[in-house]
């Protein structure tokens, strides 16, 4: 009996010992799992060094950069490095990273972690006090081990450690089951972490699994959607055709627009096809987005050291009448040219030339005659790097065909191309179709454009992008009439990339996207250089960036009237 009890006790003790041992082991492993850093998963240091070196020529934004959207495919490591190089002047204490959950590991709308990360450049520290606060909202967040393998976070961390060695991160992965309600709720949570020393990073790749030609189409739709500034329209983008995380783009865009008062810049676009010589059946695209605080003088993007080509369009231009005396003064002229080049950075400029350039202007012409001296006009245009002017308007023929031909010869001899009605002008990176719907020839006519003029073989065969630079509408009105809607349909059906208008002497503040994301229109750029001081006048300059893929990004810059630039109202027509 005693021996049996002894065996039972021994057996129980052994069982208890095993339980204690495994319990302690479990605690130990559990503790280790949650206290140790996530280990390195990308150890190819030369590849990171190469990407960082390739971004060496990028000029960082000097101040006011609040966010960046970069890819997470290391195939596009060059773009990741560029994105962070642009931001590298910022003294950031915290970097919020918003990324997709590729492997569906989170069971809640979002996941984060309190653990740190090891990278080939050293440790990246998580701001655990912030992430603990997020985890406490347990209906939204869970703490997860998914970060050990989630490349949407891990691919970025070596670059973050290199460019921002002192910053702490707040990594957030968005579950695929999350909703707009969840995204709006997390935006509110994140606003208390936002400051001048916070950078919001969106980790997103764009069109997925599409052949190159379709990927380019979807990417242009994405850029048009973002350019529109309509946050709700982001919700109409599709995963994965447009991008791999609508939620990440929505959160980034809303934070930047509504809480950080930042403007969007598209700094690069590439497709995976660019990295391979042989054609790919399925591709992935990458769009590098920068967000810059509004109204800061040092937060502009350098337009000279990038993969894209940039040019600008401006509206109605007259270097005559009362402006002749005004611009003959060297100080006035310098104020104006400095102001314009401050916007264009000396990049090519295209304007609508309202009137006729003459070597000698007759003294007996009426005031309304739109004439300009070539000795004043041509040097000014060269200073501004005006590479082309539109003669497709209702004033270029005011003095007849001989004066028109003489002006055309003067401009082209000076190296300035002329854009004429119904013809394509090739500017290398872009083609321009000149059109005017108003004709001052006798008799004066409106509705001048006929469908047959748009059926030219040259127009149909022109290599994209093709922009229409069109004289249309009514003076001082920016509403689109039935006539302009008819012309828009005609042009859209002929694969025109965008419409840029002039004539109303008033400027749009926003780009219109006709038929949702499909077709950008700037109805009117208003006045560029004109002798009007009416309160109804306004002006804008349109910036166009063209990427190697021939995708374009459009941006409007509102401009001052020349009298406000120079500061002398006494010489201008107040009509």
XYZ file of C-alpha atoms in Angstrom:
575
model
C 0.000 0.000 0.000
C 2.730 2.376 1.011
C 4.754 1.436 -2.071
C 1.751 2.145 -4.333
C 1.207 5.578 -2.735
C 4.904 6.336 -3.151
C 4.723 5.481 -6.866
C 1.613 7.679 -7.295
C 3.290 10.621 -5.529
C 6.437 10.177 -7.623
C 4.345 10.057 -10.776
C 2.459 13.215 -9.769
C 5.698 15.016 -8.909
C 7.153 14.098 -12.267
C 4.019 15.328 -14.006
C 4.082 18.558 -11.995
C 7.754 19.055 -12.776
C 7.057 18.633 -16.491
C 4.137 21.078 -16.325
C 6.284 23.653 -14.534
C 9.150 23.112 -16.976
C 6.970 23.570 -20.062
C 5.167 26.522 -18.502
C 8.458 28.248 -17.771
C 9.681 27.392 -21.257
C 6.496 28.815 -22.755
C 6.863 32.010 -20.754
C 10.464 32.258 -21.741
C 9.746 31.774 -25.426
C 6.753 34.074 -25.305
C 8.766 36.736 -23.540
C 11.592 36.349 -26.036
C 9.189 36.577 -28.961
C 7.732 39.839 -27.738
C 10.850 41.508 -26.386
C 13.486 40.683 -29.015
C 13.844 42.658 -32.238
C 12.604 41.481 -35.576
C 15.591 39.991 -37.363
C 17.128 41.114 -40.654
C 15.412 39.687 -43.725
C 17.174 41.756 -46.426
C 20.944 41.425 -46.166
C 22.106 42.370 -49.685
C 23.899 45.552 -48.640
C 25.436 46.285 -52.077
C 21.941 46.453 -53.594
C 20.857 49.057 -51.035
C 24.132 50.956 -51.452
C 23.594 51.029 -55.229
C 20.071 52.488 -54.882
C 21.239 55.086 -52.357
C 24.135 56.079 -54.597
C 21.773 56.428 -57.591
C 19.732 58.963 -55.581
C 22.810 61.048 -54.797
C 21.977 63.741 -57.377
C 18.468 64.304 -55.996
C 18.076 67.730 -54.416
C 16.241 67.294 -51.065
C 13.200 69.407 -50.303
C 14.528 72.124 -48.005
C 11.488 72.435 -45.767
C 7.879 71.458 -45.324
C 7.841 67.887 -46.632
C 5.086 66.104 -44.735
C 4.697 62.807 -46.569
C 5.980 60.442 -49.220
C 4.549 57.450 -51.071
C 7.141 54.884 -52.125
C 7.048 51.355 -53.586
C 7.920 48.263 -51.555
C 9.229 46.076 -54.373
C 12.998 46.120 -54.081
C 13.034 45.838 -57.851
C 12.240 49.571 -57.646
C 14.772 50.253 -54.873
C 15.974 53.298 -56.819
C 12.554 54.960 -56.355
C 12.435 54.109 -52.644
C 15.835 55.740 -52.189
C 14.757 58.814 -54.190
C 11.611 59.243 -52.122
C 13.506 59.261 -48.855
C 16.332 61.382 -50.291
C 13.759 64.078 -51.109
C 12.714 64.030 -47.437
C 16.213 63.761 -45.982
C 16.464 67.417 -44.902
C 13.586 66.943 -42.460
C 14.355 66.650 -38.763
C 11.811 63.909 -38.160
C 11.350 62.343 -34.747
C 8.560 60.026 -35.857
C 7.819 58.266 -39.136
C 4.354 56.757 -39.563
C 4.380 53.918 -42.110
C 1.060 52.855 -43.641
C 1.259 49.611 -45.612
C -0.893 46.724 -46.909
C -1.148 43.283 -45.294
C -0.006 41.090 -48.175
C -0.444 37.750 -46.441
C -3.771 38.394 -44.672
C -2.218 37.854 -41.249
C -4.134 40.431 -39.244
C -7.584 39.469 -37.990
C -8.449 43.084 -37.171
C -8.606 46.152 -39.401
C -5.018 47.097 -38.516
C -1.895 45.600 -37.000
C 1.138 47.199 -35.357
C 3.956 46.197 -33.022
C 5.962 47.419 -30.052
C 9.091 45.580 -31.210
C 12.122 47.085 -32.922
C 13.657 46.011 -36.227
C 17.170 45.018 -37.216
C 18.413 46.165 -40.646
C 21.729 46.006 -42.459
C 22.335 49.651 -41.497
C 21.444 49.164 -37.825
C 18.408 49.097 -35.582
C 15.179 50.921 -36.369
C 13.359 51.766 -33.150
C 9.605 51.586 -32.853
C 7.879 54.319 -30.864
C 6.355 51.770 -28.501
C 4.452 54.342 -26.462
C 2.578 55.351 -29.603
C 1.984 51.804 -30.810
C 0.841 50.691 -27.335
C -1.717 53.484 -27.472
C -2.936 52.172 -30.837
C -3.044 48.573 -29.572
C -5.228 49.705 -26.681
C -7.912 50.418 -29.290
C -8.411 46.673 -29.569
C -11.458 46.880 -31.848
C -9.123 48.332 -34.486
C -5.607 47.110 -33.727
C -3.808 43.957 -32.803
C -0.154 43.441 -32.017
C 1.245 41.020 -34.539
C 4.302 39.016 -35.510
C 3.497 39.511 -39.205
C 6.129 42.260 -39.345
C 8.906 39.679 -39.416
C 8.036 38.878 -43.051
C 5.833 41.732 -44.270
C 7.876 43.284 -47.090
C 5.658 46.364 -47.359
C 7.312 47.460 -44.098
C 10.625 45.609 -44.123
C 11.768 46.717 -47.604
C 11.597 50.359 -46.483
C 13.398 50.080 -43.139
C 17.021 49.960 -44.356
C 16.424 53.231 -46.220
C 14.715 54.803 -43.214
C 17.644 53.795 -41.004
C 20.115 55.264 -43.507
C 18.378 58.598 -44.099
C 16.749 59.097 -40.663
C 18.951 57.270 -38.107
C 17.392 59.001 -35.084
C 13.735 58.720 -36.058
C 11.320 56.263 -34.457
C 8.703 54.492 -36.531
C 5.018 53.734 -36.079
C 4.387 50.761 -38.409
C 0.758 50.175 -39.391
C -0.455 47.389 -41.639
C -3.963 47.664 -43.123
C -6.043 44.491 -43.144
C -7.892 43.691 -46.352
C -11.123 43.403 -44.397
C -10.868 47.013 -43.180
C -13.439 49.570 -44.338
C -13.621 53.285 -44.970
C -15.128 53.685 -41.505
C -12.011 52.032 -40.045
C -9.726 54.238 -42.157
C -11.487 57.408 -41.006
C -11.260 56.271 -37.401
C -7.552 55.546 -37.610
C -6.932 58.936 -39.243
C -8.386 60.583 -36.135
C -6.112 58.451 -33.940
C -3.044 59.379 -35.976
C -3.678 63.123 -35.919
C -2.446 63.375 -32.325
C 0.935 62.023 -33.489
C 1.251 64.609 -36.271
C 3.684 67.504 -35.949
C 6.370 69.311 -37.963
C 8.674 66.461 -36.972
C 6.429 63.697 -38.345
C 6.750 62.151 -41.789
C 3.836 60.063 -43.094
C 5.066 57.267 -45.373
C 2.657 55.351 -47.594
C 4.072 52.037 -48.789
C 2.173 51.217 -51.982
C 2.718 49.620 -55.371
C 0.329 50.490 -58.147
C -1.194 48.596 -61.091
C -0.695 44.845 -60.675
C -0.763 41.813 -62.999
C -1.497 43.822 -66.159
C 0.326 43.964 -69.486
C 2.332 47.154 -69.908
C -0.138 49.078 -72.102
C -3.031 48.501 -69.683
C -0.853 49.268 -66.661
C 0.017 52.674 -68.143
C -3.665 53.430 -68.675
C -4.539 52.528 -65.067
C -1.600 54.527 -63.710
C -2.709 57.636 -65.590
C -6.172 57.178 -64.070
C -4.599 57.007 -60.612
C -2.557 60.179 -61.187
C -5.624 61.994 -62.516
C -7.602 60.874 -59.468
C -4.941 62.142 -57.072
C -4.532 65.396 -59.018
C -8.251 66.111 -58.769
C -7.934 66.437 -54.989
C -11.249 64.628 -54.507
C -10.614 62.220 -51.617
C -13.844 60.303 -52.251
C -12.795 59.499 -55.804
C -9.923 57.421 -54.391
C -12.562 54.973 -53.172
C -13.428 54.215 -56.814
C -9.945 52.890 -57.515
C -9.755 49.114 -57.817
C -7.430 46.610 -56.164
C -5.201 45.331 -57.680
C -5.775 46.947 -61.110
C -4.988 50.449 -59.849
C -3.004 49.793 -56.665
C -2.454 47.263 -53.881
C -4.040 49.316 -51.082
C -6.887 51.776 -51.576
C -6.916 52.200 -47.800
C -3.290 53.333 -47.631
C -3.837 55.894 -50.404
C -7.056 57.146 -48.814
C -5.447 57.574 -45.389
C -2.378 59.321 -46.797
C -4.350 61.665 -49.066
C -6.844 62.668 -46.387
C -4.194 63.296 -43.740
C -2.167 65.420 -46.139
C -5.083 67.476 -47.448
C -7.251 67.954 -44.376
C -4.750 67.897 -41.503
C -1.333 68.850 -42.878
C -2.434 71.321 -45.617
C 0.001 69.788 -48.089
C 0.155 69.748 -51.892
C 0.791 66.655 -53.974
C 3.796 66.301 -56.272
C 4.316 63.295 -58.547
C 8.099 62.916 -58.704
C 8.492 59.645 -60.615
C 6.637 56.893 -62.427
C 8.016 53.534 -63.503
C 6.732 50.126 -64.432
C 8.493 46.824 -63.784
C 8.920 46.484 -67.555
C 11.545 49.254 -67.318
C 13.821 46.859 -65.415
C 13.687 44.045 -68.001
C 14.708 43.814 -71.643
C 12.244 41.111 -72.630
C 8.466 41.764 -72.569
C 6.579 40.846 -69.386
C 3.085 39.360 -69.500
C 2.242 40.882 -66.115
C 3.727 44.036 -64.650
C 3.665 46.182 -61.518
C 3.835 49.989 -61.487
C 5.373 52.480 -59.081
C 4.311 56.096 -58.504
C 6.513 58.257 -56.289
C 4.388 60.848 -54.484
C 5.688 63.757 -52.403
C 3.572 65.934 -50.104
C 4.788 69.478 -49.464
C 3.403 72.031 -47.038
C 1.617 74.859 -48.844
C 2.921 78.427 -48.984
C 6.554 77.769 -48.068
C 9.222 79.275 -50.321
C 11.792 76.486 -49.853
C 9.578 73.469 -50.400
C 9.587 73.245 -54.178
C 10.695 70.265 -56.216
C 13.850 70.762 -58.276
C 12.743 70.296 -61.903
C 16.214 69.948 -63.393
C 17.596 66.716 -61.928
C 14.806 64.214 -62.457
C 13.756 61.437 -64.792
C 10.793 63.459 -66.075
C 10.672 66.338 -68.558
C 8.713 69.424 -67.565
C 7.183 72.279 -69.514
C 4.639 75.003 -68.825
C 1.629 76.555 -70.544
C 0.529 80.151 -69.966
C -2.418 82.105 -71.297
C -3.063 85.338 -73.159
C 0.135 87.268 -73.854
C 0.537 90.786 -75.243
C 3.812 92.724 -75.142
C 2.209 95.816 -76.606
C -0.168 98.744 -76.153
C 0.307 100.217 -72.671
C 2.685 97.413 -71.703
C 5.247 98.647 -74.241
C 6.322 101.528 -72.012
C 5.925 99.390 -68.929
C 8.280 96.629 -70.107
C 10.831 98.899 -71.745
C 11.884 99.762 -68.194
C 14.605 97.227 -67.267
C 13.576 97.097 -63.599
C 9.970 96.321 -64.457
C 11.023 93.678 -66.945
C 13.359 92.033 -64.417
C 10.631 91.927 -61.762
C 8.350 90.161 -64.202
C 10.911 87.672 -65.528
C 12.157 86.857 -62.014
C 8.585 86.194 -60.908
C 7.834 83.856 -63.822
C 11.145 81.971 -63.613
C 10.510 81.546 -59.889
C 7.589 79.354 -60.966
C 8.955 77.678 -64.098
C 12.579 77.337 -62.886
C 13.532 78.289 -66.423
C 11.865 75.238 -67.960
C 10.247 75.545 -71.426
C 7.155 77.749 -71.624
C 4.343 77.884 -74.231
C 2.004 80.897 -74.436
C -0.964 82.153 -76.445
C 0.296 85.180 -78.385
C -2.546 87.699 -78.728
C -1.695 89.986 -81.608
C 0.931 90.664 -84.250
C 4.685 91.154 -83.862
C 6.114 93.863 -86.145
C 9.581 95.282 -86.669
C 8.112 98.788 -87.009
C 4.689 99.590 -85.573
C 2.738 102.189 -87.603
C 1.770 105.264 -85.588
C -1.769 105.560 -86.978
C -3.089 102.211 -85.673
C -6.077 102.262 -83.344
C -5.544 101.445 -79.657
C -7.353 98.148 -80.021
C -4.838 96.872 -82.578
C -2.868 94.101 -80.857
C 0.670 94.916 -82.018
C 4.054 94.240 -80.467
C 7.572 95.363 -81.228
C 9.890 92.491 -82.180
C 12.861 94.251 -80.539
C 11.064 94.131 -77.186
C 9.041 90.918 -77.532
C 11.593 88.425 -78.849
C 14.331 89.110 -76.221
C 11.700 88.921 -73.465
C 10.471 85.570 -74.777
C 14.031 84.245 -74.904
C 14.605 85.334 -71.300
C 11.499 83.428 -70.231
C 12.495 80.361 -72.305
C 9.303 80.583 -74.338
C 9.860 77.828 -76.884
C 6.523 78.053 -78.719
C 3.611 80.454 -79.116
C 0.093 79.781 -80.311
C -1.079 81.830 -83.268
C -4.378 79.949 -83.236
C -6.501 82.798 -81.894
C -8.676 85.684 -83.075
C -5.952 88.376 -83.141
C -2.955 86.868 -84.932
C -4.469 87.855 -88.320
C -5.550 91.375 -87.323
C -3.178 93.008 -89.839
C -3.605 90.489 -92.629
C -1.768 87.531 -94.081
C 1.489 89.325 -94.922
C 1.909 90.601 -91.365
C 1.047 87.122 -90.085
C 3.721 85.482 -92.253
C 6.290 88.108 -91.261
C 5.577 87.488 -87.566
C 5.825 83.722 -88.063
C 9.204 84.156 -89.764
C 10.486 86.476 -86.998
C 9.577 83.975 -84.289
C 10.939 80.907 -86.040
C 14.188 82.693 -86.942
C 14.583 83.336 -83.207
C 14.081 79.611 -82.497
C 10.499 80.006 -81.222
C 8.053 77.532 -82.801
C 4.593 78.633 -83.898
C 1.429 76.653 -83.174
C -1.171 77.131 -85.896
C -4.834 76.310 -86.244
C -5.507 72.684 -87.155
C -1.865 71.672 -87.178
C 0.341 69.533 -84.946
C 3.538 71.097 -83.586
C 6.102 68.585 -82.348
C 8.045 69.823 -79.321
C 9.963 66.606 -78.744
C 8.440 65.431 -75.481
C 4.930 66.517 -76.417
C 2.804 67.283 -79.467
C 0.559 70.376 -79.543
C -2.616 70.659 -81.619
C -3.434 74.344 -82.129
C -7.108 75.294 -82.447
C -9.225 78.412 -82.349
C -13.009 78.437 -82.258
C -13.085 82.209 -82.791
C -12.027 83.967 -86.011
C -11.615 87.730 -86.446
C -11.449 87.568 -90.221
C -14.275 89.283 -92.040
C -16.922 88.311 -91.165
C -16.260 87.720 -87.454
C -17.212 84.152 -86.642
C -17.591 81.911 -83.603
C -17.966 78.118 -83.710
C -15.111 78.081 -86.192
C -13.876 74.493 -85.587
C -15.412 71.847 -87.810
C -15.094 68.072 -87.284
C -13.275 67.625 -90.594
C -10.270 69.628 -89.388
C -9.771 67.084 -86.611
C -9.711 64.157 -89.018
C -6.277 65.003 -90.356
C -3.925 62.051 -90.750
C -1.236 64.024 -88.894
C -3.511 64.312 -85.851
C -4.506 60.664 -85.923
C -0.919 59.455 -86.270
C 0.694 61.856 -83.785
C 2.689 60.137 -81.061
C 1.206 60.688 -77.582
C 0.996 62.701 -75.504
C -0.910 65.208 -77.661
C -2.249 68.322 -75.915
C -4.767 70.664 -77.513
C -4.031 74.372 -76.972
C -7.370 75.957 -77.853
C -8.842 79.475 -78.079
C -12.488 79.192 -77.056
C -15.244 80.264 -74.667
C -16.474 83.716 -73.668
C -14.572 86.536 -72.036
C -14.605 86.506 -68.225
C -16.685 83.307 -68.063
C -15.396 79.919 -66.907
C -18.542 77.844 -67.333
C -18.414 75.201 -70.059
C -21.167 75.751 -72.619
C -22.825 73.204 -74.883
C -20.448 74.254 -77.633
C -17.349 73.477 -75.557
C -18.847 70.164 -74.422
C -19.331 69.254 -78.069
C -15.687 70.087 -78.830
C -14.509 68.143 -75.794
C -16.255 65.040 -77.092
C -14.720 65.501 -80.543
C -11.226 65.825 -79.079
C -11.646 63.020 -76.580
C -12.665 60.646 -79.362
C -9.433 61.460 -81.181
C -7.217 60.324 -78.294
C -6.125 63.806 -77.247
C -4.290 63.575 -73.900
C -5.482 66.890 -72.421
C -7.129 70.191 -73.323
C -5.599 73.535 -72.335
C -7.695 76.607 -73.112
C -7.361 80.382 -73.386
C -9.376 83.493 -74.381
C -11.677 84.204 -71.369
C -9.009 86.393 -69.573
C -9.896 84.558 -66.369
C -8.234 81.401 -65.052
C -9.342 78.102 -63.581
C -8.050 77.265 -60.125
C -8.476 73.531 -60.599
C -8.076 70.962 -63.317
C -11.367 69.471 -64.494
C -11.441 65.735 -65.102
C -14.076 65.031 -67.699
C -15.742 61.611 -67.543
C -14.347 60.824 -64.091
C -10.594 60.128 -64.202
C -10.251 59.959 -67.934
C -9.659 63.339 -69.515
C -7.993 66.447 -67.937
C -9.160 69.893 -69.006
C -7.920 73.341 -68.034
C -10.696 75.388 -69.566
C -8.815 78.686 -69.363
C -5.392 79.874 -68.202
C -6.566 83.492 -68.276
C -3.971 86.253 -68.673
C -0.236 85.726 -68.600
C 0.949 89.168 -69.690
C -1.849 91.544 -70.601
C -2.783 95.195 -70.123
C -5.924 94.597 -68.075
C -6.505 95.401 -64.434
C -10.160 94.418 -64.208
C -11.081 92.499 -61.043
C -12.569 89.853 -63.324
C -9.122 89.089 -64.771
C -6.943 86.321 -63.390
C -4.127 84.118 -64.589
C -2.559 80.715 -64.127
C 0.393 78.720 -65.398
C -0.045 75.016 -66.062
C 2.899 72.770 -65.238
C 3.127 69.498 -67.173
C 5.509 66.708 -66.184
C 6.033 63.944 -68.708
C 7.589 60.706 -67.506
C 9.498 58.197 -69.680
C 6.328 56.094 -69.795
C 4.611 59.139 -71.443
C 2.314 59.427 -68.455
C 1.794 63.050 -67.423
C 1.143 64.944 -64.200
C -0.547 68.350 -64.357
C -0.351 71.110 -61.774
C -1.831 74.628 -61.787
C 0.083 77.630 -60.411
C -2.049 80.720 -59.803
C -0.208 83.891 -60.861
C -0.482 87.578 -60.106
C -1.470 90.281 -62.556
C 1.573 92.117 -63.895
C 0.539 95.282 -62.049
C 0.723 93.381 -58.760
C 4.101 91.910 -59.694
C 5.622 95.273 -60.597
C 3.554 97.449 -58.285
C 2.476 100.269 -60.594
C -1.163 100.519 -61.634
C -1.005 103.916 -63.314
C -0.023 102.693 -66.779
C -2.611 99.997 -67.286
C -6.024 99.994 -68.894
C -8.581 99.752 -66.068
C -11.327 98.439 -68.342
